[in-house]
mmCIF file of C-alpha atoms in Angstrom:
data_model
loop_
_atom_site.group_PDB
_atom_site.id
_atom_site.type_symbol
_atom_site.label_atom_id
_atom_site.label_comp_id
_atom_site.label_asym_id
_atom_site.label_seq_id
_atom_site.Cartn_x
_atom_site.Cartn_y
_atom_site.Cartn_z
ATOM 1 C CA MET A 1 -0.020 -0.013 0.017
ATOM 2 C CA TRP A 2 2.741 2.426 1.002
ATOM 3 C CA ASN A 3 4.763 1.518 -2.126
ATOM 4 C CA ARG A 4 1.615 2.072 -4.279
ATOM 5 C CA ARG A 5 1.224 5.497 -2.900
ATOM 6 C CA ARG A 6 4.790 6.367 -3.581
ATOM 7 C CA GLU A 7 4.409 5.088 -7.095
ATOM 8 C CA GLU A 8 1.406 7.272 -7.611
ATOM 9 C CA GLU A 9 3.371 10.294 -6.409
ATOM 10 C CA GLN A 10 6.149 9.550 -8.890
ATOM 11 C CA THR A 11 3.772 9.024 -11.752
ATOM 12 C CA PRO A 12 3.757 12.119 -14.044
ATOM 13 C CA LYS A 13 0.462 14.059 -14.013
ATOM 14 C CA PRO A 14 -1.648 13.871 -17.093
ATOM 15 C CA ILE A 15 -1.156 16.633 -19.581
ATOM 16 C CA SER A 16 -4.720 17.844 -19.284
ATOM 17 C CA ALA A 17 -4.424 18.549 -15.563
ATOM 18 C CA PRO A 18 -3.999 22.240 -15.034
ATOM 19 C CA PRO A 19 -0.701 23.181 -13.405
ATOM 20 C CA THR A 20 -0.854 24.988 -10.173
ATOM 21 C CA SER A 21 0.609 28.410 -9.828
ATOM 22 C CA SER A 22 3.537 27.102 -7.739
ATOM 23 C CA GLU A 23 4.288 24.598 -10.430
ATOM 24 C CA LEU A 24 4.307 27.276 -12.984
ATOM 25 C CA ALA A 25 6.788 29.197 -10.893
ATOM 26 C CA LYS A 26 8.998 26.207 -10.305
ATOM 27 C CA GLU A 27 9.024 24.627 -13.675
ATOM 28 C CA GLY A 28 8.579 27.776 -15.813
ATOM 29 C CA ILE A 29 6.080 26.169 -18.132
ATOM 30 C CA PRO A 30 6.006 28.217 -21.321
ATOM 31 C CA MET A 31 2.539 29.722 -21.803
ATOM 32 C CA SER A 32 3.371 30.935 -25.239
ATOM 33 C CA THR A 33 3.183 28.779 -28.335
ATOM 34 C CA LEU A 34 5.103 31.258 -30.411
ATOM 35 C CA PRO A 35 6.575 33.826 -28.072
ATOM 36 C CA GLY A 36 8.767 35.483 -30.656
ATOM 37 C CA ARG A 37 6.253 35.797 -33.449
ATOM 38 C CA SER A 38 3.632 37.625 -31.424
ATOM 39 C CA SER A 39 5.670 40.684 -30.821
ATOM 40 C CA GLU A 40 6.753 40.742 -34.442
ATOM 41 C CA SER A 41 3.252 41.719 -35.517
ATOM 42 C CA HIS A 42 3.087 44.614 -33.051
ATOM 43 C CA HIS A 43 5.702 46.965 -34.326
ATOM 44 C CA ASP A 44 5.909 48.882 -31.066
ATOM 45 C CA ALA A 45 5.895 45.890 -28.736
ATOM 46 C CA PRO A 46 9.267 45.460 -27.097
ATOM 47 C CA ARG A 47 11.334 42.577 -28.285
ATOM 48 C CA GLY A 48 12.769 40.254 -25.668
ATOM 49 C CA GLY A 49 11.760 40.226 -22.007
ATOM 50 C CA ASN A 50 8.135 40.378 -22.985
ATOM 51 C CA ALA A 51 5.876 37.721 -21.468
ATOM 52 C CA VAL A 52 3.411 36.256 -23.874
ATOM 53 C CA VAL A 53 0.099 34.336 -23.528
ATOM 54 C CA GLY A 54 -0.029 32.644 -26.888
ATOM 55 C CA LYS A 55 -3.088 32.371 -28.971
ATOM 56 C CA SER A 56 -3.861 28.848 -28.085
ATOM 57 C CA VAL A 57 -3.718 29.459 -24.365
ATOM 58 C CA ILE A 58 -6.631 30.100 -22.029
ATOM 59 C CA VAL A 59 -6.089 31.529 -18.594
ATOM 60 C CA LYS A 60 -8.702 31.740 -15.951
ATOM 61 C CA GLY A 61 -7.700 33.546 -12.847
ATOM 62 C CA GLN A 62 -5.453 36.397 -11.888
ATOM 63 C CA ILE A 63 -2.405 37.550 -13.763
ATOM 64 C CA PHE A 64 0.197 39.746 -12.050
ATOM 65 C CA SER A 65 3.225 40.690 -14.082
ATOM 66 C CA ARG A 66 6.271 42.667 -13.314
ATOM 67 C CA GLU A 67 7.279 42.946 -16.931
ATOM 68 C CA ASP A 68 5.517 43.737 -20.230
ATOM 69 C CA LEU A 69 2.939 41.245 -21.245
ATOM 70 C CA THR A 70 1.300 40.374 -24.565
ATOM 71 C CA ILE A 71 -1.947 38.398 -24.580
ATOM 72 C CA ASP A 72 -2.861 36.799 -27.737
ATOM 73 C CA GLY A 73 -4.995 34.064 -26.195
ATOM 74 C CA GLU A 74 -7.941 34.186 -23.837
ATOM 75 C CA VAL A 75 -7.832 35.513 -20.341
ATOM 76 C CA GLU A 76 -10.720 35.598 -17.817
ATOM 77 C CA GLY A 77 -10.299 37.141 -14.429
ATOM 78 C CA THR A 78 -8.012 40.049 -13.627
ATOM 79 C CA VAL A 79 -4.841 41.338 -15.170
ATOM 80 C CA GLU A 80 -2.457 43.582 -13.350
ATOM 81 C CA LEU A 81 0.851 44.942 -14.591
ATOM 82 C CA GLN A 82 1.908 47.537 -12.118
ATOM 83 C CA GLU A 83 4.441 49.580 -14.029
ATOM 84 C CA HIS A 84 4.413 47.794 -17.366
ATOM 85 C CA ARG A 85 2.733 47.598 -20.702
ATOM 86 C CA LEU A 86 0.022 45.177 -21.654
ATOM 87 C CA THR A 87 -0.581 44.423 -25.359
ATOM 88 C CA VAL A 88 -3.726 42.578 -26.248
ATOM 89 C CA GLY A 89 -2.871 41.108 -29.631
ATOM 90 C CA PRO A 90 -5.259 40.763 -32.622
ATOM 91 C CA ASN A 91 -6.332 37.259 -31.422
ATOM 92 C CA GLY A 92 -6.453 38.272 -27.772
ATOM 93 C CA LYS A 93 -9.750 38.042 -25.826
ATOM 94 C CA VAL A 94 -9.610 39.494 -22.340
ATOM 95 C CA MET A 95 -12.629 39.114 -20.140
ATOM 96 C CA ALA A 96 -11.115 40.825 -17.176
ATOM 97 C CA SER A 97 -10.558 44.038 -15.405
ATOM 98 C CA VAL A 98 -7.133 45.229 -16.422
ATOM 99 C CA LYS A 99 -4.625 47.589 -14.817
ATOM 100 C CA ALA A 100 -1.298 48.561 -16.284
ATOM 101 C CA ARG A 101 0.913 51.522 -16.895
ATOM 102 C CA GLU A 102 0.103 51.375 -20.632
ATOM 103 C CA ILE A 103 -2.302 49.232 -22.660
ATOM 104 C CA VAL A 104 -2.431 48.686 -26.357
ATOM 105 C CA VAL A 105 -5.507 46.924 -27.605
ATOM 106 C CA LEU A 106 -5.612 45.220 -31.006
ATOM 107 C CA GLY A 107 -8.009 42.486 -29.989
ATOM 108 C CA THR A 108 -10.981 42.436 -27.518
ATOM 109 C CA ILE A 109 -11.294 43.505 -23.921
ATOM 110 C CA HIS A 110 -14.547 43.072 -21.962
ATOM 111 C CA GLY A 111 -13.932 44.658 -18.601
ATOM 112 C CA ASN A 112 -12.882 47.869 -16.907
ATOM 113 C CA VAL A 113 -9.486 49.242 -17.936
ATOM 114 C CA GLU A 114 -7.185 51.417 -15.881
ATOM 115 C CA THR A 115 -3.862 52.840 -16.882
ATOM 116 C CA THR A 116 -1.583 55.263 -15.223
ATOM 117 C CA ASP A 117 -0.150 56.425 -18.534
ATOM 118 C CA LYS A 118 -1.755 55.646 -21.883
ATOM 119 C CA LEU A 119 -4.416 53.574 -23.462
ATOM 120 C CA ASP A 120 -4.178 52.878 -27.180
ATOM 121 C CA ILE A 121 -7.248 51.318 -28.919
ATOM 122 C CA ARG A 122 -6.200 50.299 -32.359
ATOM 123 C CA LYS A 123 -8.280 49.865 -35.512
ATOM 124 C CA ASP A 124 -10.543 46.802 -35.358
ATOM 125 C CA ALA A 125 -10.035 46.483 -31.618
ATOM 126 C CA LYS A 126 -13.086 46.151 -29.358
ATOM 127 C CA LEU A 127 -13.313 47.446 -25.854
ATOM 128 C CA VAL A 128 -16.466 47.205 -23.763
ATOM 129 C CA GLY A 129 -15.973 48.631 -20.291
ATOM 130 C CA ASP A 130 -15.113 51.753 -18.381
ATOM 131 C CA ILE A 131 -11.818 53.399 -18.851
ATOM 132 C CA LYS A 132 -9.623 55.371 -16.394
ATOM 133 C CA THR A 133 -6.551 56.694 -18.008
ATOM 134 C CA ALA A 134 -4.212 59.697 -18.177
ATOM 135 C CA ARG A 135 -4.139 59.562 -21.976
ATOM 136 C CA ILE A 136 -6.157 57.819 -24.647
ATOM 137 C CA VAL A 137 -5.726 57.131 -28.378
ATOM 138 C CA ILE A 138 -8.615 55.693 -30.341
ATOM 139 C CA GLU A 139 -8.054 54.754 -34.012
ATOM 140 C CA ASP A 140 -10.773 54.891 -36.561
ATOM 141 C CA GLY A 141 -12.425 51.494 -36.860
ATOM 142 C CA ALA A 142 -12.140 50.697 -33.182
ATOM 143 C CA TYR A 143 -15.250 49.867 -31.214
ATOM 144 C CA PHE A 144 -15.700 51.231 -27.797
ATOM 145 C CA LYS A 145 -18.558 51.254 -25.435
ATOM 146 C CA GLY A 146 -18.231 52.608 -21.936
ATOM 147 C CA ASN A 147 -17.170 55.534 -19.848
ATOM 148 C CA ILE A 148 -13.977 57.424 -20.336
ATOM 149 C CA ASP A 149 -12.536 59.131 -17.356
ATOM 150 C CA ILE A 150 -9.337 61.032 -17.944
ATOM 151 C CA VAL A 151 -7.265 61.019 -14.720
ATOM 152 C CA LYS A 152 -4.539 63.546 -14.547
ATOM 153 C CA ALA A 153 -1.139 61.874 -14.236
ATOM 154 C CA GLU A 154 0.568 62.300 -10.864
ATOM 155 C CA ALA A 155 3.362 64.800 -10.703
ATOM 156 C CA PRO A 156 6.735 63.007 -11.173
ATOM 157 C CA LYS A 157 8.482 62.300 -7.901
ATOM 158 C CA SER A 158 12.028 63.581 -7.376
ATOM 159 C CA ALA A 159 14.824 61.316 -8.436
ATOM 160 C CA ALA A 160 16.123 61.185 -4.880
ATOM 161 C CA ALA A 161 12.937 59.659 -3.605
ATOM 162 C CA PRO A 162 13.272 55.974 -2.628
ATOM 163 C CA LYS A 163 12.001 53.571 -5.185
ATOM 164 C CA PRO A 164 8.588 52.317 -4.198
ATOM 165 C CA GLN A 165 7.903 48.647 -3.539
ATOM 166 C CA PRO A 166 6.435 47.042 -6.685
ATOM 167 C CA VAL A 167 3.164 45.911 -5.346
ATOM 168 C CA ALA A 168 2.219 48.246 -2.491
ATOM 169 C CA SER A 169 3.314 51.304 -4.380
ATOM 170 C CA ALA A 170 1.472 51.198 -7.643
ATOM 171 C CA THR A 171 0.820 54.701 -9.026
ATOM 172 C CA GLU A 172 -2.840 54.052 -8.528
ATOM 173 C CA ALA A 173 -3.600 51.818 -5.633
ATOM 174 C CA PRO A 174 -5.649 48.746 -6.755
ATOM 175 C CA LYS A 175 -9.209 49.119 -5.460
ATOM 176 C CA PRO A 176 -10.206 45.691 -4.210
ATOM 177 C CA ALA A 177 -6.867 44.983 -2.642
ATOM 178 C CA ALA A 178 -8.332 42.274 -0.550
ATOM 179 C CA ALA A 179 -9.183 40.151 -3.547
ATOM 180 C CA ALA A 180 -5.732 40.316 -5.125
ATOM 181 C CA PRO A 181 -3.010 38.071 -3.690
ATOM 182 C CA LYS A 182 0.211 40.048 -3.405
ATOM 183 C CA PRO A 183 2.773 38.880 -5.882
ATOM 184 C CA GLN A 184 5.828 39.673 -3.769
ATOM 185 C CA PRO A 185 7.178 36.194 -3.163
ATOM 186 C CA VAL A 186 7.214 35.381 -6.837
ATOM 187 C CA ALA A 187 8.573 38.779 -7.716
ATOM 188 C CA SER A 188 11.521 38.252 -5.463
ATOM 189 C CA ALA A 189 11.970 34.741 -6.818
ATOM 190 C CA THR A 190 12.069 36.109 -10.319
ATOM 191 C CA ALA A 191 14.656 38.771 -9.341
ATOM 192 C CA ALA A 192 16.762 36.181 -7.632
ATOM 193 C CA ASN A 193 16.498 33.614 -10.375
ATOM 194 C CA PRO A 194 16.668 35.120 -13.809
ATOM 195 C CA SER A 195 16.381 31.692 -15.358
ATOM 196 C CA ILE A 196 12.654 31.598 -14.742
ATOM 197 C CA SER A 197 10.982 32.269 -17.951
ATOM 198 C CA PRO A 198 9.229 35.578 -18.429
ATOM 199 C CA VAL A 199 5.806 34.058 -18.739
ATOM 200 C CA SER A 200 6.025 31.903 -15.620
ATOM 201 C CA SER A 201 7.052 34.993 -13.695
ATOM 202 C CA ALA A 202 4.080 36.839 -15.109
ATOM 203 C CA LEU A 203 1.637 34.219 -14.243
ATOM 204 C CA ALA A 204 2.966 32.590 -11.164
ATOM 205 C CA ALA A 205 1.583 35.057 -8.706
ATOM 206 C CA GLY A 206 -1.954 33.904 -8.970
ATOM 207 C CA ALA A 207 -3.101 32.354 -12.180
ATOM 208 C CA GLY A 208 -5.963 30.063 -11.544
ATOM 209 C CA ASP A 209 -6.074 27.735 -14.553
ATOM 210 C CA ALA A 210 -4.064 27.568 -17.636
ATOM 211 C CA LYS A 211 -5.358 25.305 -20.413
ATOM 212 C CA ARG A 212 -3.837 24.420 -23.656
ATOM 213 C CA MET B 1 -13.727 53.217 -42.371
ATOM 214 C CA PRO B 2 -13.428 56.420 -44.444
ATOM 215 C CA SER B 3 -10.091 57.916 -45.049
ATOM 216 C CA VAL B 4 -9.274 61.349 -43.496
ATOM 217 C CA SER B 5 -9.772 63.016 -46.905
ATOM 218 C CA ALA B 6 -13.394 61.685 -47.044
ATOM 219 C CA LEU B 7 -14.268 63.656 -43.957
ATOM 220 C CA GLU B 8 -16.646 66.546 -44.380
ATOM 221 C CA THR B 9 -16.297 69.455 -42.008
ATOM 222 C CA ARG B 10 -19.196 71.725 -41.184
ATOM 223 C CA HIS B 11 -20.104 74.525 -38.901
ATOM 224 C CA SER B 12 -22.778 73.704 -36.398
ATOM 225 C CA HIS B 13 -24.955 76.220 -34.547
ATOM 226 C CA GLY B 14 -26.517 73.305 -32.637
ATOM 227 C CA LEU B 15 -23.177 72.152 -31.366
ATOM 228 C CA ASP B 16 -22.232 75.658 -30.446
ATOM 229 C CA GLN B 17 -25.361 75.864 -28.279
ATOM 230 C CA PHE B 18 -24.704 72.426 -26.783
ATOM 231 C CA CYS B 19 -21.106 73.356 -25.840
ATOM 232 C CA ALA B 20 -22.180 76.576 -24.234
ATOM 233 C CA SER B 21 -23.744 74.422 -21.519
ATOM 234 C CA LEU B 22 -20.469 72.446 -21.088
ATOM 235 C CA GLU B 23 -18.208 75.457 -20.574
ATOM 236 C CA GLN B 24 -19.793 76.618 -17.445
ATOM 237 C CA ARG B 25 -18.290 73.925 -15.183
ATOM 238 C CA SER B 26 -16.121 70.860 -15.304
ATOM 239 C CA GLY B 27 -16.728 67.286 -14.230
ATOM 240 C CA LEU B 28 -19.937 66.861 -16.244
ATOM 241 C CA SER B 29 -21.021 63.547 -17.710
ATOM 242 C CA ILE B 30 -21.664 63.492 -21.466
ATOM 243 C CA LEU B 31 -23.199 60.705 -23.487
ATOM 244 C CA ASP B 32 -22.101 60.450 -27.115
ATOM 245 C CA LEU B 33 -23.978 57.992 -29.277
ATOM 246 C CA ALA B 34 -21.922 58.492 -32.403
ATOM 247 C CA GLY B 35 -19.290 55.835 -31.614
ATOM 248 C CA ALA B 36 -15.983 56.666 -30.085
ATOM 249 C CA SER B 37 -13.628 58.977 -31.937
ATOM 250 C CA GLN B 38 -10.424 60.592 -30.954
ATOM 251 C CA ALA B 39 -11.668 64.020 -31.871
ATOM 252 C CA THR B 40 -14.714 63.847 -29.637
ATOM 253 C CA VAL B 41 -12.889 62.183 -26.747
ATOM 254 C CA SER B 42 -10.230 64.811 -26.802
ATOM 255 C CA PHE B 43 -12.739 67.624 -27.074
ATOM 256 C CA VAL B 44 -14.992 66.469 -24.285
ATOM 257 C CA THR B 45 -12.344 65.312 -21.873
ATOM 258 C CA GLY B 46 -10.396 68.495 -22.637
ATOM 259 C CA TYR B 47 -13.072 70.373 -20.741
ATOM 260 C CA GLY B 48 -12.568 68.094 -17.795
ATOM 261 C CA HIS B 49 -15.751 66.118 -18.432
ATOM 262 C CA ARG B 50 -16.421 62.436 -18.465
ATOM 263 C CA LEU B 51 -17.531 60.868 -21.712
ATOM 264 C CA TYR B 52 -19.712 57.822 -22.084
ATOM 265 C CA SER B 53 -19.452 56.567 -25.611
ATOM 266 C CA ASP B 54 -21.486 54.093 -27.629
ATOM 267 C CA ASP B 55 -22.407 53.530 -31.232
ATOM 268 C CA PHE B 56 -26.168 53.736 -31.390
ATOM 269 C CA LEU B 57 -26.467 52.735 -35.052
ATOM 270 C CA HIS B 58 -24.160 49.798 -34.491
ATOM 271 C CA GLN B 59 -26.310 48.738 -31.589
ATOM 272 C CA LEU B 60 -29.479 49.155 -33.723
ATOM 273 C CA ASP B 61 -27.894 46.848 -36.386
ATOM 274 C CA GLN B 62 -26.939 44.341 -33.684
ATOM 275 C CA GLY B 63 -30.446 44.349 -32.237
ATOM 276 C CA PHE B 64 -32.617 44.550 -35.328
ATOM 277 C CA GLY B 65 -30.363 44.153 -38.353
ATOM 278 C CA ASP B 66 -31.187 40.485 -39.158
ATOM 279 C CA GLY B 67 -34.289 40.513 -41.342
ATOM 280 C CA ASP B 68 -36.710 43.378 -41.632
ATOM 281 C CA PHE B 69 -35.071 46.235 -39.684
ATOM 282 C CA TYR B 70 -38.352 48.069 -38.756
ATOM 283 C CA GLU B 71 -40.442 45.034 -38.375
ATOM 284 C CA ASN B 72 -37.962 43.694 -35.823
ATOM 285 C CA GLN B 73 -38.299 46.923 -33.865
ATOM 286 C CA SER B 74 -41.818 45.792 -32.895
ATOM 287 C CA SER B 75 -40.525 42.699 -31.099
ATOM 288 C CA PRO B 76 -40.830 43.352 -27.319
ATOM 289 C CA SER B 77 -38.003 41.054 -26.441
ATOM 290 C CA ARG B 78 -35.613 42.560 -29.009
ATOM 291 C CA VAL B 79 -36.637 46.067 -27.903
ATOM 292 C CA ALA B 80 -36.004 45.208 -24.220
ATOM 293 C CA LYS B 81 -32.636 43.766 -25.059
ATOM 294 C CA PHE B 82 -31.728 46.797 -27.129
ATOM 295 C CA LEU B 83 -32.733 49.277 -24.498
ATOM 296 C CA ASP B 84 -30.825 47.305 -21.920
ATOM 297 C CA ALA B 85 -27.747 47.432 -24.053
ATOM 298 C CA VAL B 86 -27.891 51.025 -24.967
ATOM 299 C CA LEU B 87 -29.808 53.083 -22.470
ATOM 300 C CA SER B 88 -29.734 51.408 -19.108
ATOM 301 C CA PHE B 89 -28.477 54.242 -16.969
ATOM 302 C CA PRO B 90 -29.596 55.637 -13.705
ATOM 303 C CA ASP B 91 -32.031 58.547 -13.850
ATOM 304 C CA GLU B 92 -30.514 61.957 -14.333
ATOM 305 C CA ASN B 93 -27.099 60.508 -14.988
ATOM 306 C CA PHE B 94 -25.941 62.798 -17.815
ATOM 307 C CA ASP B 95 -25.442 66.562 -18.277
ATOM 308 C CA GLY B 96 -25.616 66.323 -22.029
ATOM 309 C CA VAL B 97 -26.476 63.811 -24.772
ATOM 310 C CA LEU B 98 -25.140 63.824 -28.322
ATOM 311 C CA VAL B 99 -27.675 61.680 -30.183
ATOM 312 C CA TRP B 100 -26.746 62.924 -33.664
ATOM 313 C CA ASP B 101 -28.736 61.293 -36.450
ATOM 314 C CA ALA B 102 -29.725 58.061 -34.713
ATOM 315 C CA LEU B 103 -33.388 58.853 -33.901
ATOM 316 C CA GLN B 104 -34.404 58.842 -37.620
ATOM 317 C CA PHE B 105 -33.953 55.098 -37.775
ATOM 318 C CA LEU B 106 -36.372 54.149 -35.007
ATOM 319 C CA SER B 107 -39.949 53.045 -35.666
ATOM 320 C CA PRO B 108 -42.457 55.356 -33.994
ATOM 321 C CA PRO B 109 -43.171 53.212 -30.909
ATOM 322 C CA LEU B 110 -39.454 52.573 -30.220
ATOM 323 C CA LEU B 111 -38.722 56.252 -30.940
ATOM 324 C CA GLN B 112 -41.163 57.294 -28.202
ATOM 325 C CA THR B 113 -39.592 54.858 -25.765
ATOM 326 C CA VAL B 114 -36.046 55.967 -26.535
ATOM 327 C CA VAL B 115 -36.932 59.657 -26.219
ATOM 328 C CA ALA B 116 -38.624 58.918 -22.903
ATOM 329 C CA ARG B 117 -35.432 57.103 -21.756
ATOM 330 C CA LEU B 118 -33.236 59.979 -22.856
ATOM 331 C CA HIS B 119 -35.471 62.375 -20.917
ATOM 332 C CA ARG B 120 -35.012 60.229 -17.810
ATOM 333 C CA VAL B 121 -31.193 59.970 -18.034
ATOM 334 C CA LEU B 122 -30.716 63.665 -18.592
ATOM 335 C CA ARG B 123 -30.453 66.049 -15.601
ATOM 336 C CA PRO B 124 -32.927 68.923 -15.570
ATOM 337 C CA GLY B 125 -31.611 71.892 -17.464
ATOM 338 C CA SER B 126 -29.156 69.834 -19.520
ATOM 339 C CA CYS B 127 -29.154 69.616 -23.383
ATOM 340 C CA LEU B 128 -29.545 66.996 -26.041
ATOM 341 C CA LEU B 129 -28.319 67.502 -29.548
ATOM 342 C CA ALA B 130 -29.955 65.587 -32.456
ATOM 343 C CA VAL B 131 -29.827 65.887 -36.216
ATOM 344 C CA PHE B 132 -32.635 65.115 -38.663
ATOM 345 C CA HIS B 133 -32.565 65.004 -42.423
ATOM 346 C CA ALA B 134 -34.870 67.733 -43.767
ATOM 347 C CA GLU B 135 -35.258 66.705 -47.398
ATOM 348 C CA GLU B 136 -38.322 64.510 -47.665
ATOM 349 C CA ARG B 137 -38.259 63.398 -51.323
ATOM 350 C CA VAL B 138 -35.585 60.769 -50.941
ATOM 351 C CA GLU B 139 -35.721 57.104 -50.229
ATOM 352 C CA THR B 140 -32.477 56.861 -48.290
ATOM 353 C CA ILE B 141 -30.465 59.379 -46.481
ATOM 354 C CA PRO B 142 -26.720 59.583 -45.734
ATOM 355 C CA THR B 143 -25.525 58.560 -42.330
ATOM 356 C CA TYR B 144 -22.308 59.623 -40.693
ATOM 357 C CA PHE B 145 -19.859 59.151 -37.851
ATOM 358 C CA PHE B 146 -20.121 62.530 -36.178
ATOM 359 C CA ARG B 147 -16.904 63.865 -34.524
ATOM 360 C CA VAL B 148 -16.484 67.115 -32.654
ATOM 361 C CA SER B 149 -13.497 69.181 -33.742
ATOM 362 C CA ASP B 150 -14.271 72.239 -31.715
ATOM 363 C CA HIS B 151 -17.248 73.886 -30.108
ATOM 364 C CA GLN B 152 -18.779 74.803 -33.373
ATOM 365 C CA THR B 153 -17.241 72.395 -35.939
ATOM 366 C CA ILE B 154 -18.332 68.894 -36.757
ATOM 367 C CA GLN B 155 -16.482 66.290 -38.883
ATOM 368 C CA LEU B 156 -18.751 63.968 -40.722
ATOM 369 C CA ALA B 157 -17.288 60.671 -41.821
ATOM 370 C CA PRO B 158 -19.725 58.870 -44.256
ATOM 371 C CA ARG B 159 -21.111 55.485 -43.095
ATOM 372 C CA GLY B 160 -23.439 54.646 -45.940
ATOM 373 C CA ARG B 161 -27.067 55.375 -46.608
ATOM 374 C CA ARG B 162 -30.174 54.165 -44.797
ATOM 375 C CA ARG B 163 -33.945 54.351 -45.199
ATOM 376 C CA PRO B 164 -35.350 56.467 -42.399
ATOM 377 C CA SER B 165 -38.383 55.449 -40.486
ATOM 378 C CA GLN B 166 -40.058 58.770 -41.030
ATOM 379 C CA PHE B 167 -39.277 62.360 -41.856
ATOM 380 C CA PHE B 168 -39.674 65.137 -39.309
ATOM 381 C CA ASN B 169 -40.798 68.698 -39.656
ATOM 382 C CA ASN B 170 -40.759 71.237 -36.834
ATOM 383 C CA ARG B 171 -44.209 70.311 -35.624
ATOM 384 C CA ASN B 172 -43.330 66.543 -35.410
ATOM 385 C CA LEU B 173 -40.215 67.382 -33.543
ATOM 386 C CA GLU B 174 -41.989 69.607 -31.062
ATOM 387 C CA LYS B 175 -44.453 66.806 -30.412
ATOM 388 C CA LEU B 176 -41.702 64.216 -30.099
ATOM 389 C CA PHE B 177 -39.922 66.387 -27.464
ATOM 390 C CA GLN B 178 -43.035 67.732 -25.753
ATOM 391 C CA ASP B 179 -41.879 66.525 -22.310
ATOM 392 C CA PHE B 180 -38.746 68.613 -22.543
ATOM 393 C CA GLN B 181 -38.477 72.234 -21.500
ATOM 394 C CA SER B 182 -37.578 73.749 -24.834
ATOM 395 C CA VAL B 183 -36.811 72.767 -28.457
ATOM 396 C CA LYS B 184 -34.712 74.888 -30.775
ATOM 397 C CA PHE B 185 -34.154 74.235 -34.473
ATOM 398 C CA PHE B 186 -31.300 75.196 -36.809
ATOM 399 C CA LEU B 187 -31.928 74.423 -40.470
ATOM 400 C CA THR B 188 -28.651 74.099 -42.384
ATOM 401 C CA ARG B 189 -28.057 74.481 -46.129
ATOM 402 C CA ASP B 190 -27.174 70.773 -46.538
ATOM 403 C CA HIS B 191 -30.738 69.541 -45.632
ATOM 404 C CA LEU B 192 -29.966 68.901 -41.974
ATOM 405 C CA ARG B 193 -32.134 70.102 -39.198
ATOM 406 C CA GLU B 194 -30.134 70.443 -35.977
ATOM 407 C CA VAL B 195 -32.213 70.315 -32.841
ATOM 408 C CA ILE B 196 -31.252 71.407 -29.328
ATOM 409 C CA VAL B 197 -33.546 70.172 -26.707
ATOM 410 C CA ARG B 198 -33.284 71.283 -23.126
ATOM 411 C CA ARG B 199 -34.597 68.964 -20.435
#
C-alpha cells in the first residue's frame, strides 16, 4: 500500500491537468506557443523580455506581471501589470478588469481598464468597459462602449525619492486590494532567479487555470 | 472606415449651443452615441468632463439588423434587449447627450420609448443635440460618424445610406420632445435640421 502511494506520487500528471501556480513558478512552463512571433506583428511591442500568452492559451484567474505582457490568447479574471505595458494582440480576448501603466488593444477587452499612462485602442479592436486613463488614443475603426474618465497623471516624484515597492506602491492603488493576492514572493523569486521564464514570472503570482 | 480625406467638415450652430452648456463647469457627464472617436474624446475630456461613448447605429444593427429592420423593432424582447444594451443608465445621470442622427432610424413606438429614456437619463436643465434630415423626397439618407472638432465644428465621416423610419418637420419634432422644457431648431443648407432640446 505504501509503495503504491509512492508510485502514484512519482507518476507524471496527465497533460490535461491544469498546473498550479507554484508549479508554474518552479517549472517555468512556457505559456506561449510562439513567443517571438507575437511581438513581431506589433511593431511597437518591445522585443525580448516580454511575457506572452499565446493564442492557443486560455487563462482563468489572476495575472500579475512585473514585466511587459502580450496576450494573444484568452484570459478571464483580472490582469495587473503595475508599471508595465500590456498588449492585447489581434487574437487576444480578455474578459477581465485590467490595470497597467500602458495598454495597447488590438483584440478584444470586456472589462474595466485602468492605466496610469496611456491607453491605445487600435483599428478593429473592441473594448467594452469603463476606462480610467491619463491619455487615450482611439483609432478609426475601433469599437468602444463605456465611460472614459481622464485622470490627470501624478506629478513625477524627485529622483532622490526611494524607489517604491512594486506591489504596494502602484501609482494608482488597486481598489479591491483584498481580492488580489500579493505577488511579492514570486517577484523576489524572479529577481533572484533570472532563469525563470518571463511568462512563468508573469503568471505565477496567482493564475488560476491555464489550459492548452 | 473612411479615409481622412473623405471627412466633411461643417459649422454647427446646434453644437455651439450644446457646448455653451459644457463650458460653465467641469466634471460633467456626457453621453455620445456616435461611436468613439479621438476628436470627440479629446474635445469633451479636454473640458474636464467624463464621456460615455456608444455607437447607437451599430447597436441598432446588432439588435434589429437581421431580417426586416423596422419590423424587428416591434418585437418586445428585442426592444427590451436593445434598451438594456444602450440606455440602461440611472435617472438623471448625464449633463448632455449627443444623439446625432440616430433617432431617424427608429420606428415610432421605439422612438417614443427611446426619447422617454433620454429624458430620464438627462439632468434637468441639460441639453440633447440631435440631427434630422430635412429633405423629404428621398428614399435613403446619408448617415455619418459625427466627430466634434471644436465647439462649433463637426467632422462627418460617411457610413453609408439608410432608409429612415419617417421624416420630421418642426411640428413633429416639437411633439416628439414635448416633455422637454424647450426645443430649438437650426436648419442648415445641406438639408440637416439640428435640434437642441433642453430638459
